[in-house]
Structure formats: C-alpha cells, structure tokens
Amino acid sequence: MIKGFKEFILRGNVIDLAVAVVIGAAFTAIVGALVEGFINPLIGVLFQLGDLSRWEVSVPTLSGFTSTFAIGAIVSSIVNFLAVAVIVYFLFVMPMNHWKARQAVKAEAESAGEEPPPTEQELLVQIRDLLERQTPAKP
C-alpha cells in the first residue's frame, strides 16, 4: 500500500500539479493586486464612483429595512477572473499549444522516415551559403 502511494506521489503529474497550484496562487495574488490597485480605480473613474468597491445598490426589504447589493465587488471579481484567464492563456496555454504542434510535426516526420523540418538557424545558414555562391569573388 505504501509502495503504491509512493509511486503515485512520485509520478510527474502529481508534482507538476502541486507546483502549478502554488504558482497559480502566487500569480493570482499578483493579478489581483493589479486589478484592485489599477483597473478597479480606472473603472471607478469612468463611472464616477471613485472606488469600485463603493458601488452598492440598496433595496428596501419587505420588513422595512434595506438590503445592500455589492455590485462593485461582483464586477471586481469578474474583472479579476478575466485578467487572470487572459494572462494565463497568452503566457502559458498558447505557447504550450504551439510547442505541442511543433513536436507533433517532428514526431510525424520521424515516424514517416523523413527528416524533420530544418530549424530557423539551419535555414539561415543555408541562405547565407546560397548568397555567398551567388556573389562573385572580389579580387
């Protein structure tokens, strides 16, 4: 039983997931501070609220009291989520998808017995060599 648990924990997926959760929490704190310190006041200025957290709507209740809805907190949470989602997509997901696509092309080429496509550096060397051959030698 302990051996199975040890194999489970030492598998790469679990450790990668733990690292991702820790980094994600730290990253969310950074984006949250950016949203709270910059974006929310900017939205508050546009709607002449001053501070977005003060945006509240009070509604009278049936018992004669008032119930307050914190619209600013809701909008702040939505903006925070969207900021995190956009940043994570463009910094992590999109480059990883691009890398996976390139790896799939290389693997497909290798399985077909073909040579993998040349790297950017190899292409530049080939272009340089072709240009050298076309240019006549100066005496």
JSON list of C-alpha atoms in Angstrom, two decimals:
[
{"chain": "A", "resi": 1, "resn": "MET", "atom": "CA", "xyz": [0.00, 0.00, 0.00]},
{"chain": "A", "resi": 2, "resn": "ILE", "atom": "CA", "xyz": [2.81, 2.45, 0.88]},
{"chain": "A", "resi": 3, "resn": "LYS", "atom": "CA", "xyz": [4.68, 1.48, -2.28]},
{"chain": "A", "resi": 4, "resn": "GLY", "atom": "CA", "xyz": [1.66, 2.29, -4.44]},
{"chain": "A", "resi": 5, "resn": "PHE", "atom": "CA", "xyz": [1.22, 5.64, -2.71]},
{"chain": "A", "resi": 6, "resn": "LYS", "atom": "CA", "xyz": [4.92, 6.43, -3.19]},
{"chain": "A", "resi": 7, "resn": "GLU", "atom": "CA", "xyz": [4.67, 5.63, -6.92]},
{"chain": "A", "resi": 8, "resn": "PHE", "atom": "CA", "xyz": [1.57, 7.81, -7.20]},
{"chain": "A", "resi": 9, "resn": "ILE", "atom": "CA", "xyz": [3.23, 10.78, -5.48]},
{"chain": "A", "resi": 10, "resn": "LEU", "atom": "CA", "xyz": [6.49, 10.47, -7.40]},
{"chain": "A", "resi": 11, "resn": "ARG", "atom": "CA", "xyz": [4.72, 10.33, -10.70]},
{"chain": "A", "resi": 12, "resn": "GLY", "atom": "CA", "xyz": [5.40, 13.54, -12.62]},
{"chain": "A", "resi": 13, "resn": "ASN", "atom": "CA", "xyz": [1.76, 14.58, -12.90]},
{"chain": "A", "resi": 14, "resn": "VAL", "atom": "CA", "xyz": [1.16, 14.96, -9.17]},
{"chain": "A", "resi": 15, "resn": "ILE", "atom": "CA", "xyz": [4.28, 17.01, -8.56]},
{"chain": "A", "resi": 16, "resn": "ASP", "atom": "CA", "xyz": [3.61, 19.15, -11.64]},
{"chain": "A", "resi": 17, "resn": "LEU", "atom": "CA", "xyz": [0.08, 19.75, -10.39]},
{"chain": "A", "resi": 18, "resn": "ALA", "atom": "CA", "xyz": [1.31, 20.77, -6.94]},
{"chain": "A", "resi": 19, "resn": "VAL", "atom": "CA", "xyz": [3.80, 23.22, -8.45]},
{"chain": "A", "resi": 20, "resn": "ALA", "atom": "CA", "xyz": [1.09, 24.60, -10.74]},
{"chain": "A", "resi": 21, "resn": "VAL", "atom": "CA", "xyz": [-1.26, 25.21, -7.81]},
{"chain": "A", "resi": 22, "resn": "VAL", "atom": "CA", "xyz": [1.41, 27.06, -5.81]},
{"chain": "A", "resi": 23, "resn": "ILE", "atom": "CA", "xyz": [2.50, 29.18, -8.77]},
{"chain": "A", "resi": 24, "resn": "GLY", "atom": "CA", "xyz": [-1.14, 29.79, -9.72]},
{"chain": "A", "resi": 25, "resn": "ALA", "atom": "CA", "xyz": [-1.94, 31.08, -6.24]},
{"chain": "A", "resi": 26, "resn": "ALA", "atom": "CA", "xyz": [1.03, 33.44, -6.28]},
{"chain": "A", "resi": 27, "resn": "PHE", "atom": "CA", "xyz": [0.19, 34.57, -9.81]},
{"chain": "A", "resi": 28, "resn": "THR", "atom": "CA", "xyz": [-3.44, 35.17, -8.86]},
{"chain": "A", "resi": 29, "resn": "ALA", "atom": "CA", "xyz": [-2.30, 37.37, -5.97]},
{"chain": "A", "resi": 30, "resn": "ILE", "atom": "CA", "xyz": [-0.20, 39.48, -8.36]},
{"chain": "A", "resi": 31, "resn": "VAL", "atom": "CA", "xyz": [-3.05, 39.87, -10.85]},
{"chain": "A", "resi": 32, "resn": "GLY", "atom": "CA", "xyz": [-5.50, 40.56, -8.00]},
{"chain": "A", "resi": 33, "resn": "ALA", "atom": "CA", "xyz": [-3.29, 43.38, -6.74]},
{"chain": "A", "resi": 34, "resn": "LEU", "atom": "CA", "xyz": [-3.07, 44.81, -10.26]},
{"chain": "A", "resi": 35, "resn": "VAL", "atom": "CA", "xyz": [-6.83, 44.69, -10.67]},
{"chain": "A", "resi": 36, "resn": "GLU", "atom": "CA", "xyz": [-7.52, 46.16, -7.22]},
{"chain": "A", "resi": 37, "resn": "GLY", "atom": "CA", "xyz": [-4.83, 48.83, -7.45]},
{"chain": "A", "resi": 38, "resn": "PHE", "atom": "CA", "xyz": [-5.18, 49.94, -11.07]},
{"chain": "A", "resi": 39, "resn": "ILE", "atom": "CA", "xyz": [-8.09, 48.52, -13.06]},
{"chain": "A", "resi": 40, "resn": "ASN", "atom": "CA", "xyz": [-10.83, 48.94, -10.43]},
{"chain": "A", "resi": 41, "resn": "PRO", "atom": "CA", "xyz": [-9.98, 52.60, -9.74]},
{"chain": "A", "resi": 42, "resn": "LEU", "atom": "CA", "xyz": [-9.89, 53.17, -13.50]},
{"chain": "A", "resi": 43, "resn": "ILE", "atom": "CA", "xyz": [-13.39, 51.67, -13.86]},
{"chain": "A", "resi": 44, "resn": "GLY", "atom": "CA", "xyz": [-14.49, 53.73, -10.86]},
{"chain": "A", "resi": 45, "resn": "VAL", "atom": "CA", "xyz": [-13.26, 56.90, -12.56]},
{"chain": "A", "resi": 46, "resn": "LEU", "atom": "CA", "xyz": [-15.10, 56.04, -15.78]},
{"chain": "A", "resi": 47, "resn": "PHE", "atom": "CA", "xyz": [-18.37, 55.52, -13.90]},
{"chain": "A", "resi": 48, "resn": "GLN", "atom": "CA", "xyz": [-17.64, 58.39, -11.49]},
{"chain": "A", "resi": 49, "resn": "LEU", "atom": "CA", "xyz": [-17.62, 56.09, -8.47]},
{"chain": "A", "resi": 50, "resn": "GLY", "atom": "CA", "xyz": [-14.15, 56.91, -7.25]},
{"chain": "A", "resi": 51, "resn": "ASP", "atom": "CA", "xyz": [-13.58, 53.41, -5.89]},
{"chain": "A", "resi": 52, "resn": "LEU", "atom": "CA", "xyz": [-15.29, 50.41, -7.45]},
{"chain": "A", "resi": 53, "resn": "SER", "atom": "CA", "xyz": [-15.74, 48.72, -4.07]},
{"chain": "A", "resi": 54, "resn": "ARG", "atom": "CA", "xyz": [-18.13, 51.53, -3.05]},
{"chain": "A", "resi": 55, "resn": "TRP", "atom": "CA", "xyz": [-20.54, 50.66, -5.85]},
{"chain": "A", "resi": 56, "resn": "GLU", "atom": "CA", "xyz": [-23.52, 49.34, -3.94]},
{"chain": "A", "resi": 57, "resn": "VAL", "atom": "CA", "xyz": [-27.24, 49.24, -4.58]},
{"chain": "A", "resi": 58, "resn": "SER", "atom": "CA", "xyz": [-29.61, 49.40, -1.59]},
{"chain": "A", "resi": 59, "resn": "VAL", "atom": "CA", "xyz": [-33.07, 47.90, -1.97]},
{"chain": "A", "resi": 60, "resn": "PRO", "atom": "CA", "xyz": [-35.87, 48.19, 0.61]},
{"chain": "A", "resi": 61, "resn": "THR", "atom": "CA", "xyz": [-36.96, 44.86, 2.08]},
{"chain": "A", "resi": 62, "resn": "LEU", "atom": "CA", "xyz": [-40.47, 43.71, 2.98]},
{"chain": "A", "resi": 63, "resn": "SER", "atom": "CA", "xyz": [-39.73, 44.21, 6.69]},
{"chain": "A", "resi": 64, "resn": "GLY", "atom": "CA", "xyz": [-38.85, 47.88, 6.23]},
{"chain": "A", "resi": 65, "resn": "PHE", "atom": "CA", "xyz": [-35.08, 47.54, 6.32]},
{"chain": "A", "resi": 66, "resn": "THR", "atom": "CA", "xyz": [-32.70, 47.78, 3.36]},
{"chain": "A", "resi": 67, "resn": "SER", "atom": "CA", "xyz": [-30.66, 45.10, 1.68]},
{"chain": "A", "resi": 68, "resn": "THR", "atom": "CA", "xyz": [-27.40, 46.13, 0.05]},
{"chain": "A", "resi": 69, "resn": "PHE", "atom": "CA", "xyz": [-26.02, 44.51, -3.08]},
{"chain": "A", "resi": 70, "resn": "ALA", "atom": "CA", "xyz": [-22.27, 44.97, -3.56]},
{"chain": "A", "resi": 71, "resn": "ILE", "atom": "CA", "xyz": [-22.22, 45.36, -7.34]},
{"chain": "A", "resi": 72, "resn": "GLY", "atom": "CA", "xyz": [-18.65, 46.69, -7.22]},
{"chain": "A", "resi": 73, "resn": "ALA", "atom": "CA", "xyz": [-17.34, 43.51, -5.56]},
{"chain": "A", "resi": 74, "resn": "ILE", "atom": "CA", "xyz": [-19.03, 41.39, -8.22]},
{"chain": "A", "resi": 75, "resn": "VAL", "atom": "CA", "xyz": [-17.62, 43.46, -11.08]},
{"chain": "A", "resi": 76, "resn": "SER", "atom": "CA", "xyz": [-14.21, 43.41, -9.41]},
{"chain": "A", "resi": 77, "resn": "SER", "atom": "CA", "xyz": [-14.26, 39.62, -9.19]},
{"chain": "A", "resi": 78, "resn": "ILE", "atom": "CA", "xyz": [-15.29, 39.30, -12.83]},
{"chain": "A", "resi": 79, "resn": "VAL", "atom": "CA", "xyz": [-12.52, 41.66, -13.96]},
{"chain": "A", "resi": 80, "resn": "ASN", "atom": "CA", "xyz": [-10.03, 39.77, -11.80]},
{"chain": "A", "resi": 81, "resn": "PHE", "atom": "CA", "xyz": [-11.07, 36.42, -13.29]},
{"chain": "A", "resi": 82, "resn": "LEU", "atom": "CA", "xyz": [-10.92, 37.73, -16.85]},
{"chain": "A", "resi": 83, "resn": "ALA", "atom": "CA", "xyz": [-7.48, 39.27, -16.27]},
{"chain": "A", "resi": 84, "resn": "VAL", "atom": "CA", "xyz": [-6.11, 36.00, -14.88]},
{"chain": "A", "resi": 85, "resn": "ALA", "atom": "CA", "xyz": [-7.69, 33.98, -17.68]},
{"chain": "A", "resi": 86, "resn": "VAL", "atom": "CA", "xyz": [-6.33, 36.23, -20.44]},
{"chain": "A", "resi": 87, "resn": "ILE", "atom": "CA", "xyz": [-2.83, 36.34, -18.99]},
{"chain": "A", "resi": 88, "resn": "VAL", "atom": "CA", "xyz": [-2.70, 32.59, -18.37]},
{"chain": "A", "resi": 89, "resn": "TYR", "atom": "CA", "xyz": [-3.91, 31.90, -21.91]},
{"chain": "A", "resi": 90, "resn": "PHE", "atom": "CA", "xyz": [-1.41, 34.17, -23.64]},
{"chain": "A", "resi": 91, "resn": "LEU", "atom": "CA", "xyz": [1.58, 33.37, -21.41]},
{"chain": "A", "resi": 92, "resn": "PHE", "atom": "CA", "xyz": [1.08, 29.64, -20.84]},
{"chain": "A", "resi": 93, "resn": "VAL", "atom": "CA", "xyz": [-1.61, 27.95, -22.93]},
{"chain": "A", "resi": 94, "resn": "MET", "atom": "CA", "xyz": [-0.93, 29.48, -26.34]},
{"chain": "A", "resi": 95, "resn": "PRO", "atom": "CA", "xyz": [2.87, 28.92, -26.28]},
{"chain": "A", "resi": 96, "resn": "MET", "atom": "CA", "xyz": [2.37, 25.36, -24.98]},
{"chain": "A", "resi": 97, "resn": "ASN", "atom": "CA", "xyz": [-0.11, 24.59, -27.77]},
{"chain": "A", "resi": 98, "resn": "HIS", "atom": "CA", "xyz": [2.34, 25.98, -30.32]},
{"chain": "A", "resi": 99, "resn": "TRP", "atom": "CA", "xyz": [5.15, 23.87, -28.86]},
{"chain": "A", "resi": 100, "resn": "LYS", "atom": "CA", "xyz": [2.96, 20.73, -28.85]},
{"chain": "A", "resi": 101, "resn": "ALA", "atom": "CA", "xyz": [2.03, 21.31, -32.51]},
{"chain": "A", "resi": 102, "resn": "ARG", "atom": "CA", "xyz": [5.70, 21.61, -33.46]},
{"chain": "A", "resi": 103, "resn": "GLN", "atom": "CA", "xyz": [6.52, 18.44, -31.53]},
{"chain": "A", "resi": 104, "resn": "ALA", "atom": "CA", "xyz": [3.70, 16.61, -33.29]},
{"chain": "A", "resi": 105, "resn": "VAL", "atom": "CA", "xyz": [5.03, 17.68, -36.70]},
{"chain": "A", "resi": 106, "resn": "LYS", "atom": "CA", "xyz": [8.53, 16.48, -35.76]},
{"chain": "A", "resi": 107, "resn": "ALA", "atom": "CA", "xyz": [7.20, 13.17, -34.44]},
{"chain": "A", "resi": 108, "resn": "GLU", "atom": "CA", "xyz": [5.12, 12.67, -37.58]},
{"chain": "A", "resi": 109, "resn": "ALA", "atom": "CA", "xyz": [8.12, 13.38, -39.78]},
{"chain": "A", "resi": 110, "resn": "GLU", "atom": "CA", "xyz": [10.32, 10.99, -37.81]},
{"chain": "A", "resi": 111, "resn": "SER", "atom": "CA", "xyz": [7.70, 8.22, -37.89]},
{"chain": "A", "resi": 112, "resn": "ALA", "atom": "CA", "xyz": [7.33, 8.64, -41.66]},
{"chain": "A", "resi": 113, "resn": "GLY", "atom": "CA", "xyz": [11.08, 8.22, -42.05]},
{"chain": "A", "resi": 114, "resn": "GLU", "atom": "CA", "xyz": [11.51, 11.78, -43.22]},
{"chain": "A", "resi": 115, "resn": "GLU", "atom": "CA", "xyz": [13.98, 14.26, -41.95]},
{"chain": "A", "resi": 116, "resn": "PRO", "atom": "CA", "xyz": [12.47, 16.76, -39.51]},
{"chain": "A", "resi": 117, "resn": "PRO", "atom": "CA", "xyz": [11.99, 20.27, -40.89]},
{"chain": "A", "resi": 118, "resn": "PRO", "atom": "CA", "xyz": [15.10, 22.44, -40.58]},
{"chain": "A", "resi": 119, "resn": "THR", "atom": "CA", "xyz": [15.40, 24.81, -37.68]},
{"chain": "A", "resi": 120, "resn": "GLU", "atom": "CA", "xyz": [15.48, 28.56, -38.16]},
{"chain": "A", "resi": 121, "resn": "GLN", "atom": "CA", "xyz": [19.24, 28.60, -37.65]},
{"chain": "A", "resi": 122, "resn": "GLU", "atom": "CA", "xyz": [19.78, 25.87, -40.26]},
{"chain": "A", "resi": 123, "resn": "LEU", "atom": "CA", "xyz": [17.67, 27.81, -42.76]},
{"chain": "A", "resi": 124, "resn": "LEU", "atom": "CA", "xyz": [19.69, 30.97, -42.14]},
{"chain": "A", "resi": 125, "resn": "VAL", "atom": "CA", "xyz": [22.94, 29.08, -42.72]},
{"chain": "A", "resi": 126, "resn": "GLN", "atom": "CA", "xyz": [21.58, 27.70, -45.99]},
{"chain": "A", "resi": 127, "resn": "ILE", "atom": "CA", "xyz": [20.52, 31.19, -47.13]},
{"chain": "A", "resi": 128, "resn": "ARG", "atom": "CA", "xyz": [23.94, 32.58, -46.25]},
{"chain": "A", "resi": 129, "resn": "ASP", "atom": "CA", "xyz": [25.69, 29.84, -48.21]},
{"chain": "A", "resi": 130, "resn": "LEU", "atom": "CA", "xyz": [23.48, 30.43, -51.25]},
{"chain": "A", "resi": 131, "resn": "LEU", "atom": "CA", "xyz": [24.15, 34.16, -51.14]},
{"chain": "A", "resi": 132, "resn": "GLU", "atom": "CA", "xyz": [27.90, 33.53, -50.91]},
{"chain": "A", "resi": 133, "resn": "ARG", "atom": "CA", "xyz": [27.77, 31.33, -54.01]},
{"chain": "A", "resi": 134, "resn": "GLN", "atom": "CA", "xyz": [25.83, 33.94, -55.99]},
{"chain": "A", "resi": 135, "resn": "THR", "atom": "CA", "xyz": [28.10, 36.83, -55.12]},
{"chain": "A", "resi": 136, "resn": "PRO", "atom": "CA", "xyz": [31.18, 36.95, -57.38]},
{"chain": "A", "resi": 137, "resn": "ALA", "atom": "CA", "xyz": [34.51, 36.88, -55.58]},
{"chain": "A", "resi": 138, "resn": "LYS", "atom": "CA", "xyz": [36.28, 40.24, -55.42]},
{"chain": "A", "resi": 139, "resn": "PRO", "atom": "CA", "xyz": [39.97, 40.32, -56.34]}
]
